[in-house]
Amino acid sequence: MSKRVAVVTGGIGGLGTAICKQLAAEGRQVVAADLGSREERLAAFREETREYNGSIVFFPADVSNFDDCSNLVKGITDEYGSVDIVVNAAGITRDTSLKKMSQDQWSDLMHVNLDGVFNMCRHTVDGMTGRGFGRIVNISSVNGQTGQFGQTNYSAAKAGMHGFTMALAREVAKKGVTVNSVSPGYCKTEMVMKVPDDIRAQIVAQIPVGRLGEPSEIARTVAFLTADDAGFITGANIPVNGGYFMSF
Ligand code: CAA
């Protein structure tokens, strides 16, 4: 069997890079999709993934743009034959209390974090159901489960991603395609490091494990859900948060 092909949106970001590496280590052909304009980060990503010898490649795409996603999927299919695994890890924050939130802070976030999931799934799901195999993982957040001060936009989008996950999971379950969410807690990423030090320290103090998560700890959860023999897990949300939010 040829290698399964995975696309990771936000692929050169904090969690995305770790996910690309883990999936490549599991024998997948990986496409990291991200904004081509992040030149500095892209150069660092290329350096970090050099040893993977072509099993991780970069394709530019803006997930908030429907046609861009269509071109991305077409480009990957032309090059590698199919898209078998989609990991929607592209996400931004625009933290501020609602009373100060501009319309752009709301809608920019929705376009990337939520429209991006629709755009990618819309362009890949037919191929997956047609071939009888697919794995979709949406990277949600603990803050979609609990709500976070200053994140009405982000918490709404992340909770929305899981609603999307459950609905699509039902639609494609009989065709060999699973759809799941992973809800990371606070991890060592640039996004979390942008939170002011004092606020971040207060948050870490509430994590039972007593530390931030490693991106690799999210990546191994994604690898678990995208394995060929993970076909009975669908519509699920896997929390990976160091015990910051426990639920049943
Ligand atoms: N709970 C209650 N009150 C809080 C609070 C909290 N968590 N945080 C701030 N406040 C209070 C402040 O003490 C202040 O009170 P006073 O007005 O009495 O002085 C007031 O609320 C500040 O309100 P503002 O309207 O001025 O807030 P702001 O618009 O300046 O926003 C903030 C503040 C930028 C949101 C800041 O609180 C912050 O950065 N919070 C952390 C947000 C966060 O955790 N983001 C996660 C990013 S990483 C990520 O999202 C990844 C992931 O999935 C986990």
PDB file of C-alpha atoms and ligand atoms in Angstrom:
ATOM      1  CA  MET A   1       0.000   0.000   0.000  1.00  0.00           C
ATOM      2  CA  SER A   2       1.308   3.480  -0.805  1.00  0.00           C
ATOM      3  CA  LYS A   3       1.853   5.924   2.014  1.00  0.00           C
ATOM      4  CA  ARG A   4      -1.224   7.617   3.427  1.00  0.00           C
ATOM      5  CA  VAL A   5      -1.152  11.337   2.705  1.00  0.00           C
ATOM      6  CA  ALA A   6      -1.767  13.770   5.559  1.00  0.00           C
ATOM      7  CA  VAL A   7      -2.311  17.507   5.391  1.00  0.00           C
ATOM      8  CA  VAL A   8      -1.764  19.550   8.543  1.00  0.00           C
ATOM      9  CA  THR A   9      -3.085  23.111   8.452  1.00  0.00           C
ATOM     10  CA  GLY A  10      -1.205  25.563  10.609  1.00  0.00           C
ATOM     11  CA  GLY A  11       1.503  23.059   9.751  1.00  0.00           C
ATOM     12  CA  ILE A  12       4.488  25.298  10.485  1.00  0.00           C
ATOM     13  CA  GLY A  13       3.070  26.549  13.798  1.00  0.00           C
ATOM     14  CA  GLY A  14       3.762  25.425  17.350  1.00  0.00           C
ATOM     15  CA  LEU A  15       1.521  22.386  17.479  1.00  0.00           C
ATOM     16  CA  GLY A  16       1.468  21.924  13.688  1.00  0.00           C
ATOM     17  CA  THR A  17       5.206  21.325  13.389  1.00  0.00           C
ATOM     18  CA  ALA A  18       5.146  18.663  16.095  1.00  0.00           C
ATOM     19  CA  ILE A  19       2.146  16.997  14.443  1.00  0.00           C
ATOM     20  CA  CYS A  20       3.894  16.949  11.041  1.00  0.00           C
ATOM     21  CA  LYS A  21       6.968  15.298  12.558  1.00  0.00           C
ATOM     22  CA  GLN A  22       4.980  12.685  14.447  1.00  0.00           C
ATOM     23  CA  LEU A  23       2.867  11.731  11.419  1.00  0.00           C
ATOM     24  CA  ALA A  24       5.971  11.480   9.225  1.00  0.00           C
ATOM     25  CA  ALA A  25       7.584   9.273  11.865  1.00  0.00           C
ATOM     26  CA  GLU A  26       4.482   7.053  11.628  1.00  0.00           C
ATOM     27  CA  GLY A  27       5.133   6.580   7.895  1.00  0.00           C
ATOM     28  CA  ARG A  28       2.768   9.209   6.480  1.00  0.00           C
ATOM     29  CA  GLN A  29       3.540  11.541   3.594  1.00  0.00           C
ATOM     30  CA  VAL A  30       2.899  14.903   5.240  1.00  0.00           C
ATOM     31  CA  VAL A  31       1.969  18.251   3.716  1.00  0.00           C
ATOM     32  CA  ALA A  32       2.279  21.228   6.050  1.00  0.00           C
ATOM     33  CA  ALA A  33      -0.149  23.876   4.819  1.00  0.00           C
ATOM     34  CA  ASP A  34       0.256  27.394   6.138  1.00  0.00           C
ATOM     35  CA  LEU A  35       0.572  31.019   5.081  1.00  0.00           C
ATOM     36  CA  GLY A  36       3.516  31.451   2.709  1.00  0.00           C
ATOM     37  CA  SER A  37       4.038  34.926   4.152  1.00  0.00           C
ATOM     38  CA  ARG A  38       5.389  33.583   7.470  1.00  0.00           C
ATOM     39  CA  GLU A  39       8.866  33.615   5.947  1.00  0.00           C
ATOM     40  CA  GLU A  40      10.965  33.515   9.112  1.00  0.00           C
ATOM     41  CA  ARG A  41       8.931  30.723  10.646  1.00  0.00           C
ATOM     42  CA  LEU A  42       8.947  28.833   7.349  1.00  0.00           C
ATOM     43  CA  ALA A  43      12.748  28.960   7.161  1.00  0.00           C
ATOM     44  CA  ALA A  44      12.968  27.590  10.719  1.00  0.00           C
ATOM     45  CA  PHE A  45      10.420  24.890   9.857  1.00  0.00           C
ATOM     46  CA  ARG A  46      12.425  23.801   6.806  1.00  0.00           C
ATOM     47  CA  GLU A  47      15.535  23.560   8.966  1.00  0.00           C
ATOM     48  CA  GLU A  48      13.708  21.588  11.680  1.00  0.00           C
ATOM     49  CA  THR A  49      12.220  19.104   9.212  1.00  0.00           C
ATOM     50  CA  ARG A  50      15.200  18.712   6.864  1.00  0.00           C
ATOM     51  CA  GLU A  51      16.029  15.243   8.209  1.00  0.00           C
ATOM     52  CA  TYR A  52      12.618  13.931   7.063  1.00  0.00           C
ATOM     53  CA  ASN A  53      13.890  13.868   3.460  1.00  0.00           C
ATOM     54  CA  GLY A  54      10.766  14.901   1.593  1.00  0.00           C
ATOM     55  CA  SER A  55       8.248  13.057   3.743  1.00  0.00           C
ATOM     56  CA  ILE A  56       7.293  16.503   5.102  1.00  0.00           C
ATOM     57  CA  VAL A  57       6.723  19.183   2.468  1.00  0.00           C
ATOM     58  CA  PHE A  58       5.274  22.678   2.613  1.00  0.00           C
ATOM     59  CA  PHE A  59       2.360  23.945   0.507  1.00  0.00           C
ATOM     60  CA  PRO A  60       1.188  27.572   0.930  1.00  0.00           C
ATOM     61  CA  ALA A  61      -2.510  28.107   1.642  1.00  0.00           C
ATOM     62  CA  ASP A  62      -4.795  30.452   3.533  1.00  0.00           C
ATOM     63  CA  VAL A  63      -7.362  28.194   5.220  1.00  0.00           C
ATOM     64  CA  SER A  64      -9.824  31.051   5.573  1.00  0.00           C
ATOM     65  CA  ASN A  65     -10.119  31.154   1.770  1.00  0.00           C
ATOM     66  CA  PHE A  66     -12.401  28.524   0.206  1.00  0.00           C
ATOM     67  CA  ASP A  67     -10.709  28.605  -3.225  1.00  0.00           C
ATOM     68  CA  ASP A  68      -7.229  28.453  -1.700  1.00  0.00           C
ATOM     69  CA  CYS A  69      -8.225  25.245   0.085  1.00  0.00           C
ATOM     70  CA  SER A  70      -9.625  23.832  -3.147  1.00  0.00           C
ATOM     71  CA  ASN A  71      -6.309  24.573  -4.919  1.00  0.00           C
ATOM     72  CA  LEU A  72      -4.368  23.098  -2.007  1.00  0.00           C
ATOM     73  CA  VAL A  73      -6.279  19.826  -2.114  1.00  0.00           C
ATOM     74  CA  LYS A  74      -5.977  19.668  -5.897  1.00  0.00           C
ATOM     75  CA  GLY A  75      -2.229  20.323  -5.674  1.00  0.00           C
ATOM     76  CA  ILE A  76      -1.723  17.577  -3.092  1.00  0.00           C
ATOM     77  CA  THR A  77      -3.870  15.130  -5.039  1.00  0.00           C
ATOM     78  CA  ASP A  78      -1.961  15.839  -8.269  1.00  0.00           C
ATOM     79  CA  GLU A  79       1.358  15.279  -6.497  1.00  0.00           C
ATOM     80  CA  TYR A  80       0.554  12.389  -4.151  1.00  0.00           C
ATOM     81  CA  GLY A  81      -2.717  10.882  -5.383  1.00  0.00           C
ATOM     82  CA  SER A  82      -5.087  11.575  -2.473  1.00  0.00           C
ATOM     83  CA  VAL A  83      -5.669  13.294   0.853  1.00  0.00           C
ATOM     84  CA  ASP A  84      -6.312  10.597   3.467  1.00  0.00           C
ATOM     85  CA  ILE A  85      -5.763  12.484   6.722  1.00  0.00           C
ATOM     86  CA  VAL A  86      -6.682  16.089   7.527  1.00  0.00           C
ATOM     87  CA  VAL A  87      -5.508  17.740  10.723  1.00  0.00           C
ATOM     88  CA  ASN A  88      -7.068  21.156  11.195  1.00  0.00           C
ATOM     89  CA  ALA A  89      -4.539  22.876  13.439  1.00  0.00           C
ATOM     90  CA  ALA A  90      -4.647  26.388  11.948  1.00  0.00           C
ATOM     91  CA  GLY A  91      -5.795  28.823  14.597  1.00  0.00           C
ATOM     92  CA  ILE A  92      -5.306  32.371  15.815  1.00  0.00           C
ATOM     93  CA  THR A  93      -6.145  34.290  18.979  1.00  0.00           C
ATOM     94  CA  ARG A  94      -7.493  37.824  19.253  1.00  0.00           C
ATOM     95  CA  ASP A  95      -7.780  37.995  23.049  1.00  0.00           C
ATOM     96  CA  THR A  96      -9.701  40.859  24.597  1.00  0.00           C
ATOM     97  CA  SER A  97     -12.773  41.220  26.769  1.00  0.00           C
ATOM     98  CA  LEU A  98     -16.035  41.372  24.837  1.00  0.00           C
ATOM     99  CA  LYS A  99     -16.680  44.977  25.779  1.00  0.00           C
ATOM    100  CA  LYS A 100     -13.535  45.964  23.827  1.00  0.00           C
ATOM    101  CA  MET A 101     -13.744  43.400  21.015  1.00  0.00           C
ATOM    102  CA  SER A 102     -13.965  44.852  17.510  1.00  0.00           C
ATOM    103  CA  GLN A 103     -15.953  43.238  14.752  1.00  0.00           C
ATOM    104  CA  ASP A 104     -12.667  42.388  12.994  1.00  0.00           C
ATOM    105  CA  GLN A 105     -11.316  40.643  16.096  1.00  0.00           C
ATOM    106  CA  TRP A 106     -14.428  38.499  16.059  1.00  0.00           C
ATOM    107  CA  SER A 107     -14.666  37.805  12.340  1.00  0.00           C
ATOM    108  CA  ASP A 108     -10.934  37.363  11.568  1.00  0.00           C
ATOM    109  CA  LEU A 109     -10.825  34.668  14.196  1.00  0.00           C
ATOM    110  CA  MET A 110     -13.971  32.941  12.925  1.00  0.00           C
ATOM    111  CA  HIS A 111     -12.661  32.972   9.344  1.00  0.00           C
ATOM    112  CA  VAL A 112      -9.450  31.181  10.296  1.00  0.00           C
ATOM    113  CA  ASN A 113     -10.502  28.958  13.199  1.00  0.00           C
ATOM    114  CA  LEU A 114     -13.940  27.855  12.051  1.00  0.00           C
ATOM    115  CA  ASP A 115     -14.341  28.589   8.319  1.00  0.00           C
ATOM    116  CA  GLY A 116     -10.932  26.944   7.866  1.00  0.00           C
ATOM    117  CA  VAL A 117     -12.312  23.667   9.189  1.00  0.00           C
ATOM    118  CA  PHE A 118     -15.309  23.839   6.870  1.00  0.00           C
ATOM    119  CA  ASN A 119     -13.146  24.746   3.860  1.00  0.00           C
ATOM    120  CA  MET A 120     -10.693  21.888   4.357  1.00  0.00           C
ATOM    121  CA  CYS A 121     -13.312  19.244   5.150  1.00  0.00           C
ATOM    122  CA  ARG A 122     -15.577  20.364   2.330  1.00  0.00           C
ATOM    123  CA  HIS A 123     -12.812  19.823  -0.223  1.00  0.00           C
ATOM    124  CA  THR A 124     -11.528  16.496   1.125  1.00  0.00           C
ATOM    125  CA  VAL A 125     -14.489  14.559   2.456  1.00  0.00           C
ATOM    126  CA  ASP A 126     -15.824  13.286  -0.890  1.00  0.00           C
ATOM    127  CA  GLY A 127     -12.458  11.794  -1.789  1.00  0.00           C
ATOM    128  CA  MET A 128     -12.236  10.074   1.593  1.00  0.00           C
ATOM    129  CA  THR A 129     -15.741   8.594   1.505  1.00  0.00           C
ATOM    130  CA  GLY A 130     -15.214   7.546  -2.128  1.00  0.00           C
ATOM    131  CA  ARG A 131     -12.040   5.640  -1.221  1.00  0.00           C
ATOM    132  CA  GLY A 132     -13.579   4.255   1.980  1.00  0.00           C
ATOM    133  CA  PHE A 133     -10.896   5.625   4.277  1.00  0.00           C
ATOM    134  CA  GLY A 134     -10.278   8.944   5.990  1.00  0.00           C
ATOM    135  CA  ARG A 135      -9.158  10.482   9.265  1.00  0.00           C
ATOM    136  CA  ILE A 136     -10.059  14.045  10.258  1.00  0.00           C
ATOM    137  CA  VAL A 137      -8.777  15.588  13.483  1.00  0.00           C
ATOM    138  CA  ASN A 138      -9.819  19.061  14.549  1.00  0.00           C
ATOM    139  CA  ILE A 139      -7.538  20.771  17.043  1.00  0.00           C
ATOM    140  CA  SER A 140      -9.966  22.418  19.438  1.00  0.00           C
ATOM    141  CA  SER A 141      -9.006  23.703  22.917  1.00  0.00           C
ATOM    142  CA  VAL A 142      -9.709  23.322  26.601  1.00  0.00           C
ATOM    143  CA  ASN A 143     -10.893  26.917  26.383  1.00  0.00           C
ATOM    144  CA  GLY A 144     -13.706  25.786  24.094  1.00  0.00           C
ATOM    145  CA  GLN A 145     -14.797  23.447  26.888  1.00  0.00           C
ATOM    146  CA  THR A 146     -14.521  25.886  29.806  1.00  0.00           C
ATOM    147  CA  GLY A 147     -14.622  29.374  28.288  1.00  0.00           C
ATOM    148  CA  GLN A 148     -11.707  31.697  29.060  1.00  0.00           C
ATOM    149  CA  PHE A 149     -11.718  35.333  30.154  1.00  0.00           C
ATOM    150  CA  GLY A 150     -10.878  37.466  27.098  1.00  0.00           C
ATOM    151  CA  GLN A 151     -11.691  34.710  24.606  1.00  0.00           C
ATOM    152  CA  THR A 152     -15.375  34.904  23.706  1.00  0.00           C
ATOM    153  CA  ASN A 153     -14.334  34.626  20.053  1.00  0.00           C
ATOM    154  CA  TYR A 154     -11.811  31.806  20.501  1.00  0.00           C
ATOM    155  CA  SER A 155     -13.909  29.822  22.987  1.00  0.00           C
ATOM    156  CA  ALA A 156     -16.932  30.054  20.666  1.00  0.00           C
ATOM    157  CA  ALA A 157     -14.928  28.883  17.646  1.00  0.00           C
ATOM    158  CA  LYS A 158     -13.270  26.030  19.544  1.00  0.00           C
ATOM    159  CA  ALA A 159     -16.585  24.805  20.966  1.00  0.00           C
ATOM    160  CA  GLY A 160     -18.028  25.161  17.457  1.00  0.00           C
ATOM    161  CA  MET A 161     -15.293  22.957  16.048  1.00  0.00           C
ATOM    162  CA  HIS A 162     -16.400  20.114  18.248  1.00  0.00           C
ATOM    163  CA  GLY A 163     -20.052  20.530  17.241  1.00  0.00           C
ATOM    164  CA  PHE A 164     -18.861  20.329  13.640  1.00  0.00           C
ATOM    165  CA  THR A 165     -16.805  17.239  14.509  1.00  0.00           C
ATOM    166  CA  MET A 166     -19.769  15.364  15.954  1.00  0.00           C
ATOM    167  CA  ALA A 167     -22.113  16.262  13.094  1.00  0.00           C
ATOM    168  CA  LEU A 168     -19.665  15.321  10.328  1.00  0.00           C
ATOM    169  CA  ALA A 169     -18.685  12.142  12.187  1.00  0.00           C
ATOM    170  CA  ARG A 170     -22.284  10.949  11.842  1.00  0.00           C
ATOM    171  CA  GLU A 171     -22.430  11.823   8.149  1.00  0.00           C
ATOM    172  CA  VAL A 172     -19.357   9.820   7.132  1.00  0.00           C
ATOM    173  CA  ALA A 173     -19.234   7.029   9.735  1.00  0.00           C
ATOM    174  CA  LYS A 174     -20.404   4.285   7.391  1.00  0.00           C
ATOM    175  CA  LYS A 175     -17.737   5.144   4.796  1.00  0.00           C
ATOM    176  CA  GLY A 176     -14.604   4.430   6.795  1.00  0.00           C
ATOM    177  CA  VAL A 177     -14.002   8.057   7.731  1.00  0.00           C
ATOM    178  CA  THR A 178     -13.576   9.137  11.358  1.00  0.00           C
ATOM    179  CA  VAL A 179     -13.821  12.695  12.649  1.00  0.00           C
ATOM    180  CA  ASN A 180     -12.522  13.596  16.094  1.00  0.00           C
ATOM    181  CA  SER A 181     -11.371  16.576  18.113  1.00  0.00           C
ATOM    182  CA  VAL A 182      -8.326  16.973  20.311  1.00  0.00           C
ATOM    183  CA  SER A 183      -8.610  19.674  22.975  1.00  0.00           C
ATOM    184  CA  PRO A 184      -5.138  20.761  24.081  1.00  0.00           C
ATOM    185  CA  GLY A 185      -4.620  22.653  27.271  1.00  0.00           C
ATOM    186  CA  TYR A 186      -1.853  25.220  27.694  1.00  0.00           C
ATOM    187  CA  CYS A 187       1.255  24.040  25.836  1.00  0.00           C
ATOM    188  CA  LYS A 188       4.715  25.458  25.119  1.00  0.00           C
ATOM    189  CA  THR A 189       3.781  27.344  21.953  1.00  0.00           C
ATOM    190  CA  GLU A 190       4.275  30.900  20.770  1.00  0.00           C
ATOM    191  CA  MET A 191       0.530  31.469  21.198  1.00  0.00           C
ATOM    192  CA  VAL A 192       0.628  30.604  24.888  1.00  0.00           C
ATOM    193  CA  MET A 193       3.908  32.458  25.433  1.00  0.00           C
ATOM    194  CA  LYS A 194       2.164  35.641  24.200  1.00  0.00           C
ATOM    195  CA  VAL A 195      -0.110  35.535  27.288  1.00  0.00           C
ATOM    196  CA  PRO A 196       1.334  38.010  29.826  1.00  0.00           C
ATOM    197  CA  ASP A 197       3.763  36.271  32.210  1.00  0.00           C
ATOM    198  CA  ASP A 198       1.747  36.930  35.370  1.00  0.00           C
ATOM    199  CA  ILE A 199      -1.485  35.604  33.856  1.00  0.00           C
ATOM    200  CA  ARG A 200       0.289  32.557  32.418  1.00  0.00           C
ATOM    201  CA  ALA A 201       1.820  31.822  35.831  1.00  0.00           C
ATOM    202  CA  GLN A 202      -1.669  31.907  37.405  1.00  0.00           C
ATOM    203  CA  ILE A 203      -2.908  29.456  34.780  1.00  0.00           C
ATOM    204  CA  VAL A 204       0.035  27.059  35.203  1.00  0.00           C
ATOM    205  CA  ALA A 205      -0.622  27.079  38.954  1.00  0.00           C
ATOM    206  CA  GLN A 206      -4.039  25.544  38.187  1.00  0.00           C
ATOM    207  CA  ILE A 207      -2.667  22.668  36.070  1.00  0.00           C
ATOM    208  CA  PRO A 208      -2.518  19.542  38.255  1.00  0.00           C
ATOM    209  CA  VAL A 209       0.462  18.174  36.298  1.00  0.00           C
ATOM    210  CA  GLY A 210       2.235  21.413  37.241  1.00  0.00           C
ATOM    211  CA  ARG A 211       3.624  22.437  33.869  1.00  0.00           C
ATOM    212  CA  LEU A 212       2.762  23.453  30.331  1.00  0.00           C
ATOM    213  CA  GLY A 213       2.226  20.658  27.834  1.00  0.00           C
ATOM    214  CA  GLU A 214       4.759  19.765  25.168  1.00  0.00           C
ATOM    215  CA  PRO A 215       3.570  20.040  21.536  1.00  0.00           C
ATOM    216  CA  SER A 216       4.769  16.446  21.084  1.00  0.00           C
ATOM    217  CA  GLU A 217       2.173  15.361  23.672  1.00  0.00           C
ATOM    218  CA  ILE A 218      -0.586  16.721  21.428  1.00  0.00           C
ATOM    219  CA  ALA A 219       1.060  15.219  18.336  1.00  0.00           C
ATOM    220  CA  ARG A 220       1.062  11.673  19.704  1.00  0.00           C
ATOM    221  CA  THR A 221      -2.682  11.974  20.401  1.00  0.00           C
ATOM    222  CA  VAL A 222      -3.227  13.003  16.783  1.00  0.00           C
ATOM    223  CA  ALA A 223      -1.148  10.037  15.604  1.00  0.00           C
ATOM    224  CA  PHE A 224      -3.276   7.731  17.758  1.00  0.00           C
ATOM    225  CA  LEU A 225      -6.536   9.049  16.259  1.00  0.00           C
ATOM    226  CA  THR A 226      -5.264   8.926  12.672  1.00  0.00           C
ATOM    227  CA  ALA A 227      -3.923   5.372  12.827  1.00  0.00           C
ATOM    228  CA  ASP A 228      -5.363   2.903  10.340  1.00  0.00           C
ATOM    229  CA  ASP A 229      -6.718   0.783  13.198  1.00  0.00           C
ATOM    230  CA  ALA A 230      -8.474   3.703  14.988  1.00  0.00           C
ATOM    231  CA  GLY A 231     -11.670   3.219  12.983  1.00  0.00           C
ATOM    232  CA  PHE A 232     -14.001   2.753  15.956  1.00  0.00           C
ATOM    233  CA  ILE A 233     -13.181   6.122  17.559  1.00  0.00           C
ATOM    234  CA  THR A 234     -15.331   8.814  15.996  1.00  0.00           C
ATOM    235  CA  GLY A 235     -17.156  11.938  17.146  1.00  0.00           C
ATOM    236  CA  ALA A 236     -14.929  11.954  20.225  1.00  0.00           C
ATOM    237  CA  ASN A 237     -13.055  14.750  21.910  1.00  0.00           C
ATOM    238  CA  ILE A 238      -9.758  13.826  23.532  1.00  0.00           C
ATOM    239  CA  PRO A 239      -8.650  16.323  26.196  1.00  0.00           C
ATOM    240  CA  VAL A 240      -4.864  16.660  26.610  1.00  0.00           C
ATOM    241  CA  ASN A 241      -4.548  19.312  29.274  1.00  0.00           C
ATOM    242  CA  GLY A 242      -2.530  18.068  32.252  1.00  0.00           C
ATOM    243  CA  GLY A 243      -5.731  17.776  34.286  1.00  0.00           C
ATOM    244  CA  TYR A 244      -6.562  21.512  33.959  1.00  0.00           C
ATOM    245  CA  PHE A 245     -10.146  20.562  33.097  1.00  0.00           C
ATOM    246  CA  MET A 246     -11.468  17.146  34.039  1.00  0.00           C
ATOM    247  CA  SER A 247     -14.871  15.955  32.935  1.00  0.00           C
ATOM    248  CA  PHE A 248     -16.716  12.732  32.326  1.00  0.00           C
TER     249      PHE A 248
HETATM  250  N1  CAA B   1     -10.824  36.456  35.546  1.00  0.00           N
HETATM  251  C1  CAA B   1     -11.420  37.508  36.112  1.00  0.00           C
HETATM  252  N2  CAA B   1     -11.030  38.772  35.931  1.00  0.00           N
HETATM  253  C2  CAA B   1      -9.996  38.998  35.126  1.00  0.00           C
HETATM  254  C3  CAA B   1      -9.316  37.948  34.483  1.00  0.00           C
HETATM  255  C4  CAA B   1      -9.757  36.636  34.732  1.00  0.00           C
HETATM  256  N3  CAA B   1      -9.158  35.565  34.187  1.00  0.00           N
HETATM  257  N4  CAA B   1      -8.327  38.465  33.736  1.00  0.00           N
HETATM  258  C5  CAA B   1      -8.402  39.804  33.897  1.00  0.00           C
HETATM  259  N5  CAA B   1      -9.386  40.124  34.754  1.00  0.00           N
HETATM  260  C6  CAA B   1      -9.796  41.434  35.210  1.00  0.00           C
HETATM  261  C7  CAA B   1      -8.591  42.341  35.415  1.00  0.00           C
HETATM  262  O1  CAA B   1      -8.120  42.185  36.737  1.00  0.00           O
HETATM  263  C8  CAA B   1      -9.159  43.721  35.166  1.00  0.00           C
HETATM  264  O2  CAA B   1      -9.897  44.128  36.290  1.00  0.00           O
HETATM  265  P1  CAA B   1     -10.107  45.691  36.603  1.00  0.00           P
HETATM  266  O3  CAA B   1     -10.841  46.282  35.442  1.00  0.00           O
HETATM  267  O4  CAA B   1     -10.889  45.692  37.859  1.00  0.00           O
HETATM  268  O5  CAA B   1      -8.712  46.252  36.726  1.00  0.00           O
HETATM  269  C9  CAA B   1     -10.104  43.440  34.052  1.00  0.00           C
HETATM  270  O6  CAA B   1     -10.533  42.076  34.203  1.00  0.00           O
HETATM  271  C10 CAA B   1      -9.437  43.591  32.711  1.00  0.00           C
HETATM  272  O7  CAA B   1     -10.447  43.656  31.854  1.00  0.00           O
HETATM  273  P2  CAA B   1     -10.162  44.267  30.456  1.00  0.00           P
HETATM  274  O8  CAA B   1     -11.439  44.546  29.795  1.00  0.00           O
HETATM  275  O9  CAA B   1      -9.219  45.422  30.576  1.00  0.00           O
HETATM  276  O10 CAA B   1      -9.459  43.052  29.770  1.00  0.00           O
HETATM  277  P3  CAA B   1      -8.603  43.139  28.472  1.00  0.00           P
HETATM  278  O11 CAA B   1      -9.457  43.445  27.315  1.00  0.00           O
HETATM  279  O12 CAA B   1      -7.408  43.983  28.716  1.00  0.00           O
HETATM  280  O13 CAA B   1      -8.157  41.651  28.325  1.00  0.00           O
HETATM  281  C11 CAA B   1      -6.742  39.829  28.564  1.00  0.00           C
HETATM  282  C12 CAA B   1      -7.322  41.072  29.237  1.00  0.00           C
HETATM  283  C13 CAA B   1      -5.870  40.225  27.379  1.00  0.00           C
HETATM  284  C14 CAA B   1      -7.843  38.923  28.034  1.00  0.00           C
HETATM  285  C15 CAA B   1      -5.935  39.123  29.613  1.00  0.00           C
HETATM  286  O14 CAA B   1      -6.787  38.849  30.706  1.00  0.00           O
HETATM  287  C16 CAA B   1      -5.355  37.814  29.121  1.00  0.00           C
HETATM  288  O15 CAA B   1      -4.404  37.796  28.367  1.00  0.00           O
HETATM  289  N6  CAA B   1      -5.929  36.713  29.595  1.00  0.00           N
HETATM  290  C17 CAA B   1      -5.462  35.373  29.221  1.00  0.00           C
HETATM  291  C18 CAA B   1      -6.244  34.903  28.045  1.00  0.00           C
HETATM  292  C19 CAA B   1      -5.791  33.515  27.702  1.00  0.00           C
HETATM  293  O16 CAA B   1      -5.624  32.633  28.530  1.00  0.00           O
HETATM  294  N7  CAA B   1      -5.572  33.276  26.411  1.00  0.00           N
HETATM  295  C20 CAA B   1      -5.117  31.991  25.977  1.00  0.00           C
HETATM  296  C21 CAA B   1      -4.237  32.160  24.774  1.00  0.00           C
HETATM  297  S1  CAA B   1      -3.414  30.663  24.346  1.00  0.00           S
HETATM  298  C22 CAA B   1      -4.623  29.704  23.741  1.00  0.00           C
HETATM  299  O17 CAA B   1      -5.736  30.097  23.541  1.00  0.00           O
HETATM  300  C23 CAA B   1      -4.238  28.271  23.451  1.00  0.00           C
HETATM  301  C24 CAA B   1      -5.199  27.326  24.025  1.00  0.00           C
HETATM  302  O18 CAA B   1      -6.044  26.819  23.299  1.00  0.00           O
HETATM  303  C25 CAA B   1      -5.098  26.956  25.436  1.00  0.00           C
END
